Amino acid sequence: MTASTTLYARAKEPTALRRLLTAPAAGPFAALVLACVFFSSATDQFLSGGNFSLILQQVMVVGTLAIGQTLIILTAGIDLSCGAVMAFGGILMARLAAEGSLPPLLAITTGIVVCGGFGLVNGLLVRLVPLPPFIVTLGMLNVAFALTHIYSDEQTVTGLPGPLTALGKTFPLGRTDVTYGSLLTVALFLVFAYALNGTAWGRHVYALGNSAESARLSGIRVSRLTVGIYAVAGLVYGVAALLLVSRTGVGDPQAGQTENLDSITAVVLGGTSLFGGRGTVLGTFVGVLIVGVFRNGLQLMGVSSVYQTLVTGVLVILAVTVDQLSRRGSR
Amino acid sequence: MSRRPRPALPRPVLAVGALGLALSLAACGSGSGSGSGSGSSSGGKVKVGLITKTDTNPYFVKMKQGAEQAAKTEGIQLSTAAGKFDGDNASQVTALENMVAAGVKGVLITPNDSKAIVPAIQKARAKGVLVIALDTPPEPQSAVDALFATDNEKAGELIGAYAKAAMAGKQAKIATLDLAPGVSVGVQRHDGFIKGFGVTDSDPSVVCSQDTGGDQAKGQTAMETCLQKAPDINLVYAINEPAALGAFTAIKAKGRQNDVMIVAIDGGCTGVKAVKDGSIAATAQQYPLKMAADGVKAVAAFAKSGQKASGYTDTGVNLITDKPQSGIDAKDSAFGLQNCWG
């Protein structure tokens, strides 16, 4: 136990194999690989560059949301409002650019900043009032949902200018086509993986998640950190909004209604603990891919969508079980 | 201090176990999909996809049945998907992409968002997939190869004309229980009813109009409000039978069930039973099973001959009532029950 802790803390050149087996995302990653092997043998179409590119493109929106969700869950919080905030950001960008006279890039920036604003308000309420994150974001879910429908007048916005849909376009990579948005999503995951692992800020996030009180005693400005995390998460949702708009090519007032739970699913499947302080953003990426691979693979097999939901549910329960068991083991 | 998880060999082990369970569940899924094949290397079998608005609405359950039956007789492989809720575009887009990746010959889709689904449909068609809209047209309708649907305006006209005949010259006080603003199905049915009854929306006989979302509880609330506003209402048009049954509950509470006539559209089994027991005077029945079955047949024909279905195909509508009026074509509730859905 202590030996391995030292391995981590001091980074004494652990062997690649050992690092792989002990990484928090090892279980989810093994599940992902096995799922890929299974679907490759079950269907002819699964194993192709084009299909993997498709999966990546299909998960980019919920994947990006899940980055923000991971940050918040690492602080032992939860964000139920992410999908609704994204929907509002998306419809805002779409309408400002398509119907208003705003230049597209300004419309995009406005959308992202407004999403950041929602996050900021969430953070302030969580930390300064203080209120439980569940309640704050539940309220914000309804606020953002209502604002989306009021602002859009229930109308889908079409005729978006090029820059809003640019991330949905593809470029050739080898023999397949990859979406720019997929690249952006992967880049965001890498950026946040570095921020959490390689910076003091990242260590503070974990410390806060483990115990807000000890974090405070060790000199971390907990309020500023918390509010900052929610605000950053909001900005990330803004990027997700742009990805959403560019993927579907329209501003859709009905979007984002299940994405809050979908993003939590991805985070949990990726091995991040709902009790805070444990988990990685790369694990979340694996979690997002697990959902995407199952949905795609089962559809290729011709399995009804109800079974996709069933399988996802079973996986979530098992993932939390694994978390609890390994938690008990580490005491 | 460092609370990194302990080196957990059990994690991968548990994950493998989890996966095994999940996959065996999936295998059950493909096995029970009546004739949809086990999936693995289905050879040269023609594939068709069906994407409905939701998995749970009985109307779409019937649609799925129709597709399954037709796929069996045509010897082609059906795969199905649905939105998670009414209005869910994203799930439909994903399902459509996956079906195209699976190599379907054609896709039948009931769009949740008439406009937002269009780019995804265009991509599928660009890859040579035949796309047929069922029940609900996309905007523009030309975005799909063909549309198999009920003529909703005609359905409205049928019950409008029936109500006119059944009122037999009596002064009508009409309540319309509509769907929701801007939803084409609701607008077409409402307009059809008004036209069939031979009035306009501004006619003084239309005393109350309320939105119900096609929901029984909201239909009841709407009717209560209407009766408050105009107690002498004697004719109710309802967008569908759940709304009509909600209205019946409100009317019965006022003891007026014998002097208020209710007409509706849809032809679900619960609705037809209500026609049989007299709580609803008449309903216009549509045929989701036929929409899907015809759609699957069209895809099978396309696979054989390369001939794509095109344009609009009216899948038919019948007036169901046990109190027929002379001059109005109608079927009785026994026929309605044989052909109902849900």
XYZ file of C-alpha atoms in Angstrom:
673
model
C 0.000 0.000 0.000
C 2.562 2.529 1.071
C 4.929 1.234 -1.546
C 2.538 2.014 -4.311
C 1.639 5.374 -2.817
C 5.298 6.231 -2.914
C 5.431 5.060 -6.457
C 2.843 7.611 -7.278
C 3.977 10.455 -5.136
C 7.637 10.257 -6.024
C 7.161 8.967 -9.552
C 10.021 6.490 -9.182
C 9.947 5.418 -12.800
C 7.249 2.778 -12.435
C 7.310 0.296 -15.252
C 4.893 0.989 -18.064
C 2.959 -2.176 -17.307
C 2.645 -1.411 -13.627
C 1.528 2.126 -14.339
C -1.065 0.805 -16.751
C -2.471 -1.674 -14.256
C -2.636 0.771 -11.383
C -3.981 3.770 -13.288
C -7.460 4.728 -12.064
C -8.774 4.403 -15.610
C -7.356 0.911 -16.098
C -10.673 -0.847 -15.455
C -12.706 1.399 -17.753
C -9.976 1.200 -20.370
C -9.969 -2.582 -20.232
C -13.745 -2.523 -20.639
C -13.444 -0.219 -23.635
C -10.865 -2.418 -25.347
C -12.927 -5.542 -24.717
C -16.044 -3.869 -26.057
C -14.128 -2.925 -29.201
C -12.846 -6.472 -29.621
C -16.359 -7.838 -29.147
C -18.004 -5.479 -31.642
C -15.199 -6.023 -34.155
C -15.942 -9.725 -34.158
C -19.719 -9.247 -34.080
C -20.052 -6.893 -37.024
C -18.153 -6.311 -40.247
C -18.516 -2.560 -40.168
C -17.280 -1.764 -36.664
C -13.561 -2.013 -37.262
C -12.881 0.834 -39.652
C -11.334 4.266 -39.428
C -14.515 5.819 -40.693
C -16.564 4.219 -37.931
C -14.148 5.299 -35.179
C -14.181 8.816 -36.574
C -17.976 8.659 -36.496
C -18.020 7.551 -32.859
C -15.653 10.356 -31.906
C -17.859 12.821 -33.730
C -20.961 11.480 -31.989
C -19.498 11.809 -28.505
C -17.814 15.172 -28.888
C -20.683 17.191 -27.441
C -21.350 15.070 -24.366
C -17.591 14.500 -24.047
C -16.901 18.205 -23.803
C -19.700 18.653 -21.289
C -18.214 15.783 -19.319
C -14.928 17.686 -18.946
C -16.723 20.427 -17.010
C -18.727 17.812 -15.149
C -15.511 16.022 -14.135
C -14.071 19.219 -12.645
C -17.186 19.767 -10.577
C -17.535 16.139 -9.472
C -13.867 16.173 -8.420
C -14.851 18.871 -5.900
C -17.565 16.498 -4.611
C -20.179 18.614 -6.376
C -22.505 17.774 -9.260
C -23.849 19.794 -12.161
C -27.366 19.062 -13.346
C -27.544 22.239 -15.399
C -24.800 21.565 -17.955
C -27.058 20.355 -20.774
C -29.554 23.173 -20.317
C -26.814 25.792 -20.099
C -25.319 24.389 -23.292
C -28.702 24.502 -25.036
C -29.083 28.160 -24.109
C -25.556 28.957 -25.285
C -26.253 27.177 -28.558
C -29.534 28.893 -29.309
C -27.981 32.235 -28.318
C -25.070 31.807 -30.746
C -27.372 30.591 -33.491
C -29.878 33.411 -33.200
C -27.315 36.175 -32.752
C -25.438 35.024 -35.831
C -28.317 33.937 -38.069
C -30.963 36.533 -37.218
C -29.127 39.273 -35.368
C -26.511 41.302 -37.119
C -23.643 40.077 -34.945
C -20.500 38.822 -36.712
C -20.331 35.027 -36.248
C -17.168 35.040 -34.154
C -18.656 37.606 -31.773
C -21.840 35.543 -31.544
C -19.781 32.459 -30.660
C -17.799 34.377 -28.039
C -20.996 35.788 -26.532
C -22.468 32.314 -26.277
C -19.378 30.906 -24.563
C -19.116 33.848 -22.158
C -22.800 33.648 -21.236
C -22.381 29.935 -20.470
C -19.410 30.889 -18.317
C -21.720 33.368 -16.587
C -24.163 30.604 -15.705
C -21.255 28.631 -14.245
C -20.097 31.658 -12.274
C -23.546 32.124 -10.747
C -23.677 28.393 -9.890
C -20.279 28.688 -8.201
C -21.206 31.789 -6.229
C -24.404 30.204 -4.938
C -22.625 26.966 -4.044
C -19.811 28.656 -2.194
C -21.031 31.960 -0.843
C -24.608 31.336 0.274
C -23.750 28.366 0.566
C -26.182 25.928 -1.049
C -25.759 22.260 -2.029
C -24.578 21.947 -5.674
C -27.434 19.559 -6.396
C -30.029 22.201 -5.515
C -28.256 25.118 -7.154
C -27.767 23.321 -10.446
C -31.262 21.807 -10.336
C -32.613 25.349 -10.136
C -30.248 26.543 -12.836
C -31.347 23.630 -15.042
C -34.889 24.983 -14.995
C -33.805 28.592 -15.400
C -31.628 27.834 -18.424
C -34.278 25.517 -19.900
C -36.958 28.176 -19.600
C -34.723 30.940 -20.965
C -33.904 28.744 -23.965
C -37.561 28.253 -24.778
C -38.496 31.870 -24.141
C -35.619 33.229 -26.200
C -36.061 30.780 -29.082
C -39.859 31.045 -29.112
C -39.749 27.233 -29.543
C -38.376 27.737 -33.035
C -35.429 25.846 -34.515
C -32.900 28.312 -35.951
C -31.659 27.444 -39.438
C -29.423 29.151 -41.973
C -26.346 29.433 -39.760
C -23.284 31.214 -41.146
C -20.147 29.174 -41.924
C -18.069 29.779 -38.796
C -20.796 28.299 -36.581
C -20.789 25.033 -38.492
C -17.050 24.900 -39.278
C -16.303 22.421 -36.462
C -18.749 19.958 -37.994
C -16.758 19.852 -41.228
C -14.274 17.084 -41.905
C -10.735 16.836 -43.190
C -9.072 13.729 -44.582
C -6.716 11.827 -42.288
C -5.249 8.811 -43.955
C -8.164 7.080 -45.587
C -10.868 8.444 -43.277
C -12.488 11.794 -42.682
C -12.164 13.372 -39.259
C -14.312 16.184 -37.905
C -12.549 19.324 -36.690
C -14.791 19.264 -33.632
C -13.478 15.813 -32.638
C -9.946 17.200 -32.694
C -10.968 20.160 -30.553
C -12.591 17.800 -28.046
C -9.492 15.616 -27.835
C -7.344 18.747 -27.446
C -9.567 19.989 -24.601
C -9.219 16.651 -22.833
C -5.429 16.860 -23.102
C -5.387 20.455 -21.852
C -7.476 19.608 -18.810
C -5.554 16.397 -18.173
C -2.416 18.511 -17.996
C -4.080 21.206 -15.890
C -5.232 18.620 -13.339
C -2.031 16.564 -13.255
C 0.702 19.037 -13.927
C -0.263 22.293 -12.240
C -0.713 23.554 -8.699
C -4.297 24.435 -9.604
C -4.969 20.805 -10.411
C -3.567 19.627 -7.083
C -5.756 22.187 -5.325
C -8.814 20.790 -7.086
C -8.062 17.281 -5.769
C -7.294 18.658 -2.304
C -10.595 20.518 -2.256
C -12.444 17.397 -3.310
C -10.825 15.295 -0.594
C -11.625 17.744 2.152
C -12.591 21.376 1.771
C -11.629 22.038 5.392
C -8.091 20.660 5.142
C -7.683 22.444 1.827
C -8.622 25.696 3.543
C -6.251 24.998 6.449
C -3.402 24.310 4.082
C -3.782 27.770 2.641
C -5.857 27.169 -0.472
C -8.330 29.966 -1.176
C -11.246 27.596 -1.290
C -13.977 30.077 -2.245
C -12.052 31.500 -5.153
C -11.077 28.037 -6.315
C -14.652 26.703 -6.163
C -16.222 29.642 -7.947
C -13.443 29.456 -10.534
C -14.061 25.760 -11.189
C -17.790 26.302 -11.803
C -17.032 29.274 -14.069
C -14.454 27.304 -16.072
C -16.929 24.448 -16.359
C -19.467 26.953 -17.703
C -17.014 28.143 -20.353
C -16.402 24.531 -21.347
C -20.181 24.080 -21.734
C -20.060 27.089 -24.044
C -17.559 25.262 -26.237
C -19.869 22.232 -26.134
C -22.659 24.530 -27.332
C -20.567 25.508 -30.337
C -19.824 21.850 -31.051
C -23.531 21.032 -30.778
C -24.525 23.771 -33.190
C -21.832 22.816 -35.675
C -22.679 19.133 -35.470
C -26.397 19.478 -36.167
C -26.140 22.600 -38.308
C -29.099 24.226 -36.529
C -29.961 25.977 -33.264
C -32.201 23.478 -31.477
C -34.254 24.605 -28.463
C -34.957 20.956 -27.514
C -31.272 20.061 -27.216
C -29.450 19.196 -24.025
C -32.330 17.607 -22.130
C -30.597 14.350 -21.268
C -26.997 15.499 -21.552
C -26.679 16.345 -17.860
C -27.238 12.711 -16.908
C -25.276 11.477 -19.929
C -22.259 13.512 -18.840
C -22.509 12.197 -15.265
C -22.716 8.673 -16.706
C -19.502 9.241 -18.648
C -17.700 10.633 -15.614
C -18.769 7.705 -13.437
C -17.900 5.128 -16.098
C -14.500 6.770 -16.332
C -13.779 5.904 -12.725
C -14.216 9.308 -11.117
C -15.689 9.097 -7.642
C -18.949 10.925 -6.991
C -17.590 11.617 -3.492
C -14.909 13.869 -4.928
C -11.148 13.970 -4.959
C -10.562 10.872 -7.064
C -10.562 10.466 -10.792
C -9.065 11.739 -13.988
C -10.275 13.599 -16.988
C -8.716 10.976 -19.267
C -10.809 8.378 -17.447
C -13.829 10.478 -18.363
C -12.721 10.358 -21.991
C -12.669 6.576 -21.766
C -16.111 6.676 -20.136
C -17.481 8.816 -22.957
C -16.042 6.410 -25.511
C -17.551 3.404 -23.744
C -21.021 4.893 -24.127
C -20.335 5.865 -27.735
C -18.872 2.478 -28.667
C -21.786 0.591 -27.118
C -24.382 2.742 -28.831
C -22.640 2.451 -32.181
C -21.776 -1.231 -31.878
C -25.219 -2.329 -30.738
C -26.813 -0.308 -33.512
C -24.500 -1.946 -36.061
C -25.604 -5.302 -34.669
C -29.200 -4.244 -35.077
C -30.001 -4.312 -31.363
C -32.921 -2.109 -30.291
C -32.127 1.154 -28.519
C -33.851 0.061 -25.324
C -31.065 -2.478 -24.852
C -28.464 0.253 -25.271
C -30.086 2.037 -22.347
C -30.220 -1.211 -20.369
C -26.528 -1.924 -20.961
C -25.525 1.621 -20.048
C -27.496 1.392 -16.818
C -25.857 -1.893 -15.843
C -22.409 -0.501 -16.623
C -23.005 2.578 -14.458
C -24.067 0.522 -11.471
C -21.044 -1.743 -11.901
C -18.703 1.220 -12.243
C -19.907 2.694 -8.958
C -19.651 -0.730 -7.344
C -16.041 -0.954 -8.458
C -15.404 2.521 -7.069
C -16.904 1.597 -3.701
C -15.027 -1.700 -3.442
C -11.665 -0.171 -4.313
C -12.420 2.666 -1.905
C -13.037 0.206 0.888
C -9.811 -1.548 -0.067
C -7.792 1.625 0.186
C -8.811 2.429 3.745
C -2.423 12.869 2.113
C -2.259 11.227 -1.249
C -5.486 9.300 -1.650
C -4.759 7.815 -4.982
C -6.693 4.618 -5.464
C -4.880 1.567 -4.407
C -3.281 -0.449 -7.188
C -6.400 -2.211 -8.051
C -5.985 -5.365 -10.021
C -9.632 -6.102 -9.273
C -10.634 -3.116 -11.366
C -9.818 -4.615 -14.733
C -11.076 -7.950 -13.508
C -14.396 -6.479 -12.417
C -14.585 -4.509 -15.632
C -14.246 -7.699 -17.636
C -17.016 -9.296 -15.615
C -19.196 -6.226 -16.069
C -18.621 -6.268 -19.760
C -19.427 -9.937 -20.063
C -22.762 -9.350 -18.370
C -23.515 -6.294 -20.464
C -22.711 -8.065 -23.686
C -24.780 -11.077 -22.841
C -27.674 -8.700 -22.238
C -27.014 -7.203 -25.645
C -26.991 -10.643 -27.159
C -30.425 -11.281 -25.634
C -31.526 -8.061 -27.248
C -30.578 -9.067 -30.734
C -32.020 -12.524 -30.223
C -35.455 -11.279 -29.252
C -35.674 -8.808 -32.078
C -38.066 -11.127 -33.928
C -36.302 -12.116 -37.058
C -33.846 -9.267 -37.016
C -31.004 -11.775 -37.124
C -28.232 -12.205 -34.626
C -26.247 -9.484 -36.290
C -22.930 -11.213 -36.675
C -21.857 -11.200 -40.296
C -25.333 -11.001 -41.756
C -23.882 -11.601 -45.167
C -25.628 -9.955 -48.064
C -28.971 -9.516 -46.296
C -30.653 -6.209 -47.076
C -30.910 -3.924 -44.042
C -33.513 -1.339 -43.177
C -33.636 1.084 -40.243
C -36.633 2.517 -38.400
C -36.219 5.626 -36.226
C -39.272 6.701 -34.228
C -39.877 9.730 -32.023
C -39.795 7.708 -28.807
C -39.731 4.062 -27.739
C -42.683 4.301 -25.384
C -45.633 5.868 -27.210
C -48.045 3.047 -28.239
C -48.384 4.675 -31.647
C -44.690 4.091 -32.337
C -44.773 0.645 -30.766
C -47.387 -0.242 -33.400
C -45.205 1.317 -36.079
C -42.333 -0.919 -34.982
C -44.600 -3.978 -35.146
C -45.569 -3.110 -38.698
C -41.928 -2.758 -39.677
C -41.017 -6.067 -37.984
C -43.810 -7.969 -39.735
C -42.953 -6.544 -43.130
C -39.231 -7.143 -42.639
C -39.982 -10.786 -41.853
C -42.089 -11.341 -44.950
C -39.623 -9.468 -47.166
C -36.706 -11.383 -45.645
C -34.720 -8.270 -44.742
C -33.017 -7.241 -41.536
C -34.607 -4.489 -39.435
C -32.809 -2.342 -36.918
C -34.663 0.180 -34.791
C -33.869 3.267 -32.753
C -35.752 6.125 -31.134
C -35.361 9.487 -29.508
C -35.239 9.583 -25.714
C -38.101 12.061 -25.503
C -40.508 13.820 -27.842
C -38.401 16.473 -29.576
C -35.021 14.728 -29.128
C -33.157 15.440 -32.364
C -29.621 14.509 -31.287
C -30.404 10.829 -30.627
C -32.134 10.536 -33.995
C -29.115 12.028 -35.778
C -26.778 9.579 -34.032
C -29.035 6.615 -34.822
C -29.276 7.658 -38.468
C -25.478 7.906 -38.763
C -24.972 4.522 -37.141
C -27.513 2.887 -39.415
C -25.822 4.348 -42.477
C -22.505 3.033 -41.104
C -24.152 -0.370 -40.691
C -24.911 -0.304 -44.407
C -28.700 0.032 -44.456
C -30.399 0.249 -47.832
C -33.076 2.556 -46.505
C -34.193 4.384 -43.354
C -37.738 5.125 -42.195
C -37.862 8.088 -39.861
C -40.471 9.992 -37.877
C -38.644 13.272 -37.299
C -38.702 14.762 -33.802
C -37.660 18.110 -35.221
C -38.762 18.664 -38.803
C -36.006 21.168 -39.536
C -33.088 20.042 -37.397
C -33.025 16.505 -38.805
C -32.632 17.702 -42.398
C -28.780 17.947 -42.598
C -28.425 14.389 -41.261
C -30.986 13.123 -43.786
C -29.115 14.866 -46.594
C -25.862 13.155 -45.575
C -27.567 9.757 -45.568
C -29.157 10.340 -48.961
C -25.820 11.499 -50.376
C -24.551 7.999 -49.574
C -27.347 6.469 -51.629
C -29.632 5.535 -48.729
C -33.365 5.744 -49.417
C -34.939 7.913 -46.710
C -38.692 7.782 -46.152
C -40.472 9.944 -43.588
C -43.316 8.257 -41.726
C -46.197 10.146 -40.101
C -44.408 13.533 -39.906
C -42.829 15.289 -42.900
C -39.509 17.098 -42.573
C -39.277 20.760 -43.586
C -38.965 21.017 -46.510
C -40.769 17.805 -47.380
C -38.431 17.399 -50.375
C -35.597 16.622 -47.920
C -36.753 12.980 -47.955
C -37.301 10.679 -50.910
C -40.872 9.927 -49.904
C -43.490 10.525 -47.207
C -45.911 7.856 -45.947
C -48.399 9.533 -43.659
C -51.977 10.246 -42.691
C -53.627 13.185 -44.385
C -54.306 15.023 -41.149
C -56.432 17.712 -42.723
C -58.649 15.065 -44.312
C -58.929 13.327 -40.931
C -60.105 16.619 -39.435
C -62.583 17.190 -42.250
C -64.104 13.744 -41.715
C -64.980 14.357 -38.080
C -65.998 17.956 -38.860
C -68.500 16.758 -41.467
C -69.709 14.018 -39.122
C -70.243 16.500 -36.291
C -72.132 18.832 -38.623
C -74.486 16.024 -39.657
C -74.903 14.763 -36.075
C -75.785 18.241 -34.757
C -78.718 18.179 -37.224
C -79.199 21.910 -37.419
C -78.916 22.457 -33.668
C -76.999 25.657 -32.764
C -73.425 24.532 -32.062
C -71.238 25.830 -29.237
C -67.808 24.410 -30.006
C -64.718 23.886 -27.863
C -61.511 22.920 -29.685
C -58.860 21.113 -27.643
C -55.730 21.598 -29.742
C -52.162 20.313 -29.648
C -49.624 23.135 -29.263
C -48.820 26.319 -31.145
C -46.966 25.853 -34.405
C -47.024 22.039 -34.531
C -48.182 21.126 -38.023
C -50.136 17.976 -37.122
C -52.290 19.911 -34.677
C -52.823 22.856 -36.987
C -53.830 20.619 -39.920
C -56.302 18.607 -37.842
C -57.841 21.736 -36.335
C -58.149 23.454 -39.721
C -59.609 20.290 -41.237
C -62.258 20.056 -38.504
C -63.242 23.712 -38.865
C -63.484 23.301 -42.643
C -65.417 20.038 -42.407
C -67.891 21.639 -40.005
C -68.297 24.512 -42.464
C -67.346 27.432 -40.235
C -64.283 29.604 -39.686
C -62.174 30.134 -36.573
C -63.754 33.552 -36.067
C -67.292 32.128 -36.141
C -69.192 32.864 -32.907
C -70.012 29.155 -32.558
C -66.326 28.458 -31.709
C -66.483 29.561 -28.079
C -63.276 28.141 -26.615
C -59.872 26.946 -27.888
C -57.188 25.502 -25.630
C -53.867 23.682 -26.064
C -53.556 20.235 -24.474
C -50.320 18.799 -25.818
C -52.437 15.738 -26.601
C -52.324 14.846 -22.927
C -55.270 13.443 -20.946
C -54.682 15.438 -17.747
C -54.184 18.670 -19.674
C -57.229 17.868 -21.789
C -59.290 17.632 -18.612
C -57.938 20.944 -17.265
C -58.560 22.621 -20.616
C -62.164 21.355 -20.738
C -62.822 22.492 -17.172
C -61.600 25.951 -18.108
C -63.724 25.967 -21.259
C -66.865 24.920 -19.353
C -66.161 27.701 -16.873
C -65.937 30.162 -19.736
C -68.910 28.840 -21.728
C -71.157 26.424 -19.790
C -73.387 25.830 -22.831
C -70.703 24.056 -24.938
C -72.307 21.139 -26.763
C -69.584 20.007 -29.193
C -65.941 19.226 -28.429
C -63.233 18.670 -31.008
C -60.113 17.006 -29.533
C -56.715 16.636 -31.208
C -56.546 13.005 -30.056
C -58.364 10.559 -27.820
C -56.369 11.141 -24.619
C -57.385 14.814 -24.803
C -60.945 13.718 -25.611
C -61.091 11.370 -22.621
C -59.789 14.135 -20.383
C -62.573 16.346 -21.704
C -65.112 13.582 -21.054
C -64.033 13.417 -17.406
C -64.596 17.167 -17.044
C -67.955 17.026 -18.821
C -69.137 14.066 -16.759
C -68.233 15.931 -13.567
C -70.760 18.572 -14.652
C -73.319 15.859 -15.434
C -73.475 16.930 -19.056
C -72.244 13.708 -20.735
C -75.566 13.150 -22.526
C -75.814 16.533 -24.205
C -72.191 17.199 -25.199
C -70.766 15.440 -28.242
C -67.023 14.722 -28.423
C -65.160 13.969 -31.634
C -61.444 13.129 -31.904
C -58.678 11.901 -34.215
C -56.136 9.038 -33.910
C -57.832 5.645 -33.599
C -55.842 4.206 -30.703
C -57.418 1.160 -29.003
C -58.356 3.085 -25.854
C -59.969 5.699 -28.064
C -61.954 3.180 -30.096
C -63.180 1.535 -26.864
C -64.361 4.969 -25.774
C -66.277 5.229 -29.061
C -67.815 1.831 -28.360
C -68.962 2.768 -24.845
C -70.272 6.094 -26.094
C -68.039 8.567 -24.295
C -66.642 9.686 -27.660
C -69.095 9.990 -30.567
C -66.612 9.448 -33.375
C -62.911 9.349 -34.131
C -60.806 9.393 -37.298
C -58.450 6.422 -37.327
C -54.934 6.495 -38.775
C -52.689 3.517 -39.485
C -49.096 3.624 -38.166
C -48.642 -0.110 -38.775
C -49.381 0.360 -42.455
C -47.029 3.362 -42.694
C -44.109 1.321 -41.429
C -44.998 -1.848 -43.347
C -45.309 0.060 -46.613
C -42.041 1.809 -45.850
C -40.186 -1.468 -45.344
C -41.700 -2.839 -48.563
C -40.542 0.265 -50.422
C -36.982 -0.264 -49.172
C -37.125 -3.941 -50.165
C -38.322 -2.936 -53.633
C -35.506 -0.392 -53.892
C -32.968 -3.083 -53.005
C -34.352 -5.375 -55.697
C -34.986 -3.012 -58.556
C -33.154 0.206 -57.682
C -36.477 2.015 -57.969
C -36.824 4.664 -55.231
C -40.197 5.491 -53.711
C -41.081 9.145 -54.098
C -43.695 11.766 -53.280
C -46.497 11.531 -50.740
C -48.423 8.342 -50.037
C -51.643 8.745 -48.071
C -51.818 5.763 -45.716
C -55.501 6.250 -45.240
C -57.972 7.346 -42.579
C -61.394 5.990 -41.578
C -64.183 7.497 -39.543
C -65.019 5.182 -36.627
C -68.442 5.529 -35.017
C -71.379 3.451 -33.812
C -73.855 6.237 -34.525
C -73.423 6.684 -38.291
C -74.972 9.647 -40.073
C -76.486 9.315 -43.519
C -74.183 10.507 -46.265
C -71.028 10.117 -44.150
C -68.815 7.080 -44.807
C -67.974 5.348 -41.554
C -66.805 2.060 -40.048
C -68.107 0.696 -36.748
C -66.131 0.244 -33.550
C -65.660 -3.485 -34.245
C -63.657 -2.581 -37.364
C -61.891 0.116 -35.362
C -60.859 -2.349 -32.664
C -59.488 -4.765 -35.245
C -57.303 -2.063 -36.761
C -56.447 0.039 -33.742
C -53.018 0.560 -32.225
C -51.840 0.696 -28.640
